[in-house]
Amino acid sequence: MSFLVSALAASLAVLLPLGAVTGQDVTIEDSFRAAGGPHAHQAVTFDTTAVPVGGKVTVTERVGDDTHVELRLQGMEANRTFGAHVHQKPCGSKPNDSGPHYQDAVDPKQPSTNPAYANPRNEAWLDITTDRHGDGASASTLDWRFRTDRARSVVIHEHATHTGTGSAGTAGARLACVNVPFK
């Protein structure tokens, strides 16, 4: 019976469109495409050296008593640490279109660099280091839930996230973005 349920779940996963919700889980799987152009894309790259066109991204959100967000990258620049955060707005044709970081308790001064607000307990930080193949994974578990339609994307940044006063939450240029319909 358990094999049958697993087989059914696997076949449904193939049939459901990107971003489809099963229960409280959201999973987005896509390949990065160049930003701009005539069509909006699920995953865009602004730096094709660090985040090549065709590189793969998976973002999963699991909601229960807490919120768990996972990020997986494949085919990125090898042996590199990237900052990554959940952002408020969807990806666009320009890096800053995704807006500021999503914060549970919102800093009244934006962009937020105050460690009281810009920290991994108040934001979803997903910094990730790739291996020699350009693959990596990270996760963040939060004791709160995203507000409806207030968290819309994950942005891959130039370097690891800073934590110091005046620079907390910063991670350099926005290299890529993936739209995620967080719940």
Tab-separated table of C-alpha atoms in Angstrom:
chain	number	residue	atom	x	y	z
A	1	MET	CA	0.000	0.000	0.000
A	2	SER	CA	2.778	2.442	0.915
A	3	PHE	CA	4.436	1.792	-2.481
A	4	LEU	CA	1.139	2.590	-4.213
A	5	VAL	CA	0.739	5.864	-2.289
A	6	SER	CA	4.366	6.842	-3.107
A	7	ALA	CA	3.855	6.021	-6.791
A	8	LEU	CA	0.633	8.051	-6.865
A	9	ALA	CA	2.297	11.020	-5.166
A	10	ALA	CA	5.217	10.868	-7.611
A	11	SER	CA	2.892	10.793	-10.612
A	12	LEU	CA	0.867	13.739	-9.260
A	13	ALA	CA	4.085	15.714	-8.742
A	14	VAL	CA	4.846	15.264	-12.436
A	15	LEU	CA	1.339	16.323	-13.475
A	16	LEU	CA	0.999	19.407	-11.255
A	17	PRO	CA	2.202	22.683	-12.820
A	18	LEU	CA	5.134	24.617	-11.384
A	19	GLY	CA	4.145	26.285	-8.151
A	20	ALA	CA	1.194	23.978	-7.555
A	21	VAL	CA	0.299	23.570	-3.905
A	22	THR	CA	-0.216	20.166	-2.340
A	23	GLY	CA	-1.398	20.637	1.216
A	24	GLN	CA	0.667	23.435	2.711
A	25	ASP	CA	3.806	22.793	0.623
A	26	VAL	CA	4.968	24.938	-2.279
A	27	THR	CA	7.728	23.749	-4.616
A	28	ILE	CA	9.138	25.660	-7.560
A	29	GLU	CA	11.600	23.947	-9.910
A	30	ASP	CA	12.951	25.811	-12.916
A	31	SER	CA	15.993	26.705	-14.988
A	32	PHE	CA	17.400	30.213	-15.025
A	33	ARG	CA	16.841	32.286	-18.155
A	34	ALA	CA	18.329	35.636	-19.084
A	35	ALA	CA	16.440	38.569	-17.592
A	36	GLY	CA	14.564	40.898	-19.910
A	37	GLY	CA	13.064	39.908	-23.193
A	38	PRO	CA	9.399	39.840	-24.149
A	39	HIS	CA	8.225	37.198	-21.651
A	40	ALA	CA	8.274	37.042	-17.869
A	41	HIS	CA	10.106	34.014	-16.493
A	42	GLN	CA	9.874	32.066	-13.254
A	43	ALA	CA	13.669	32.205	-12.695
A	44	VAL	CA	15.941	34.907	-14.115
A	45	THR	CA	19.677	35.544	-14.033
A	46	PHE	CA	21.309	38.959	-14.146
A	47	ASP	CA	24.880	37.539	-14.019
A	48	THR	CA	25.321	34.613	-16.425
A	49	THR	CA	28.841	33.828	-15.158
A	50	ALA	CA	27.830	33.221	-11.536
A	51	VAL	CA	24.305	31.963	-12.334
A	52	PRO	CA	24.420	30.546	-15.886
A	53	VAL	CA	21.417	30.353	-18.172
A	54	GLY	CA	20.177	26.763	-17.812
A	55	GLY	CA	21.332	26.452	-14.178
A	56	LYS	CA	18.616	24.871	-12.055
A	57	VAL	CA	16.849	26.145	-8.951
A	58	THR	CA	14.402	24.493	-6.563
A	59	VAL	CA	12.660	26.335	-3.730
A	60	THR	CA	10.387	24.478	-1.324
A	61	GLU	CA	8.261	25.952	1.450
A	62	ARG	CA	6.742	23.660	4.081
A	63	VAL	CA	4.283	25.171	6.530
A	64	GLY	CA	3.318	23.457	9.765
A	65	ASP	CA	3.923	24.705	13.288
A	66	ASP	CA	6.741	26.694	11.703
A	67	THR	CA	7.848	27.692	8.192
A	68	HIS	CA	10.663	25.756	6.541
A	69	VAL	CA	12.211	27.064	3.304
A	70	GLU	CA	14.760	25.079	1.277
A	71	LEU	CA	16.892	26.307	-1.625
A	72	ARG	CA	18.750	24.014	-4.046
A	73	LEU	CA	20.969	25.190	-6.884
A	74	GLN	CA	22.589	23.162	-9.659
A	75	GLY	CA	25.045	24.272	-12.301
A	76	MET	CA	26.077	27.567	-10.672
A	77	GLU	CA	29.595	28.956	-10.403
A	78	ALA	CA	31.589	26.297	-8.529
A	79	ASN	CA	33.045	26.674	-5.032
A	80	ARG	CA	31.305	29.946	-4.313
A	81	THR	CA	29.214	31.286	-1.446
A	82	PHE	CA	26.106	33.234	-2.381
A	83	GLY	CA	23.772	35.178	-0.138
A	84	ALA	CA	20.099	34.337	-0.636
A	85	HIS	CA	16.953	35.780	0.911
A	86	VAL	CA	13.197	35.859	0.502
A	87	HIS	CA	12.141	39.206	-1.022
A	88	GLN	CA	8.828	41.075	-0.961
A	89	LYS	CA	8.137	41.505	-4.673
A	90	PRO	CA	8.273	39.204	-7.705
A	91	CYS	CA	11.293	39.092	-10.015
A	92	GLY	CA	11.367	41.488	-12.910
A	93	SER	CA	13.646	42.422	-15.762
A	94	LYS	CA	15.872	44.476	-13.416
A	95	PRO	CA	17.645	43.237	-10.259
A	96	ASN	CA	15.919	45.674	-7.877
A	97	ASP	CA	12.397	44.814	-9.095
A	98	SER	CA	12.112	42.193	-6.318
A	99	GLY	CA	12.097	44.888	-3.625
A	100	PRO	CA	13.506	44.564	-0.108
A	101	HIS	CA	13.867	41.468	2.059
A	102	TYR	CA	10.712	40.079	3.594
A	103	GLN	CA	10.742	40.750	7.355
A	104	ASP	CA	8.398	39.325	9.977
A	105	ALA	CA	8.807	42.460	12.122
A	106	VAL	CA	9.289	45.248	9.585
A	107	ASP	CA	12.089	47.758	10.170
A	108	PRO	CA	10.574	51.255	9.806
A	109	LYS	CA	13.809	52.347	8.085
A	110	GLN	CA	14.274	50.719	4.655
A	111	PRO	CA	16.484	49.355	3.300
A	112	SER	CA	17.038	47.631	6.608
A	113	THR	CA	20.616	47.223	7.854
A	114	ASN	CA	19.789	47.218	11.568
A	115	PRO	CA	20.713	43.813	13.076
A	116	ALA	CA	17.624	44.023	15.302
A	117	TYR	CA	15.557	43.536	12.105
A	118	ALA	CA	18.016	42.276	9.477
A	119	ASN	CA	18.829	38.891	10.975
A	120	PRO	CA	18.063	35.219	10.222
A	121	ARG	CA	15.315	35.050	12.901
A	122	ASN	CA	13.329	37.924	11.343
A	123	GLU	CA	14.147	37.254	7.669
A	124	ALA	CA	14.504	34.042	5.649
A	125	TRP	CA	18.259	33.799	4.983
A	126	LEU	CA	19.304	30.983	2.640
A	127	ASP	CA	23.037	31.601	2.095
A	128	ILE	CA	24.438	28.764	0.037
A	129	THR	CA	27.886	27.449	-0.889
A	130	THR	CA	28.292	25.466	-4.084
A	131	ASP	CA	30.563	22.461	-4.484
A	132	ARG	CA	33.035	21.784	-7.301
A	133	HIS	CA	30.099	20.990	-9.613
A	134	GLY	CA	28.266	24.238	-8.823
A	135	ASP	CA	25.599	22.482	-6.742
A	136	GLY	CA	24.466	23.432	-3.238
A	137	ALA	CA	21.589	23.437	-0.784
A	138	SER	CA	20.495	25.486	2.202
A	139	ALA	CA	17.479	25.798	4.480
A	140	SER	CA	15.872	28.173	6.956
A	141	THR	CA	13.306	27.291	9.614
A	142	LEU	CA	11.299	30.186	11.022
A	143	ASP	CA	8.842	30.288	13.929
A	144	TRP	CA	6.450	32.517	11.974
A	145	ARG	CA	4.565	32.429	8.649
A	146	PHE	CA	4.756	34.730	5.651
A	147	ARG	CA	1.915	37.251	5.408
A	148	THR	CA	-0.314	36.603	2.369
A	149	ASP	CA	1.125	38.078	-0.848
A	150	ARG	CA	3.981	39.802	1.016
A	151	ALA	CA	6.763	37.310	0.169
A	152	ARG	CA	7.079	36.752	-3.568
A	153	SER	CA	10.615	35.677	-4.547
A	154	VAL	CA	14.048	34.370	-3.562
A	155	VAL	CA	17.028	36.460	-4.650
A	156	ILE	CA	20.549	35.047	-5.066
A	157	HIS	CA	23.167	37.632	-4.047
A	158	GLU	CA	26.859	38.188	-4.775
A	159	HIS	CA	28.319	37.034	-1.418
A	160	ALA	CA	27.445	35.773	2.068
A	161	THR	CA	25.106	37.920	4.148
A	162	HIS	CA	26.687	40.448	6.485
A	163	THR	CA	25.587	40.637	10.123
A	164	GLY	CA	27.304	43.762	11.496
A	165	THR	CA	25.714	47.064	12.483
A	166	GLY	CA	25.069	49.236	9.436
A	167	SER	CA	25.540	46.364	6.986
A	168	ALA	CA	23.313	43.625	8.462
A	169	GLY	CA	21.355	41.782	5.798
A	170	THR	CA	23.430	43.039	2.880
A	171	ALA	CA	24.952	40.501	0.504
A	172	GLY	CA	26.064	42.484	-2.530
A	173	ALA	CA	24.621	42.622	-6.013
A	174	ARG	CA	21.482	40.712	-6.975
A	175	LEU	CA	22.658	37.992	-9.357
A	176	ALA	CA	19.441	36.024	-9.930
A	177	CYS	CA	15.828	35.755	-8.807
A	178	VAL	CA	13.113	33.085	-8.707
A	179	ASN	CA	9.388	33.768	-8.212
A	180	VAL	CA	7.785	31.739	-5.430
A	181	PRO	CA	4.109	31.898	-4.362
A	182	PHE	CA	4.830	31.655	-0.614
A	183	LYS	CA	1.824	30.775	1.555
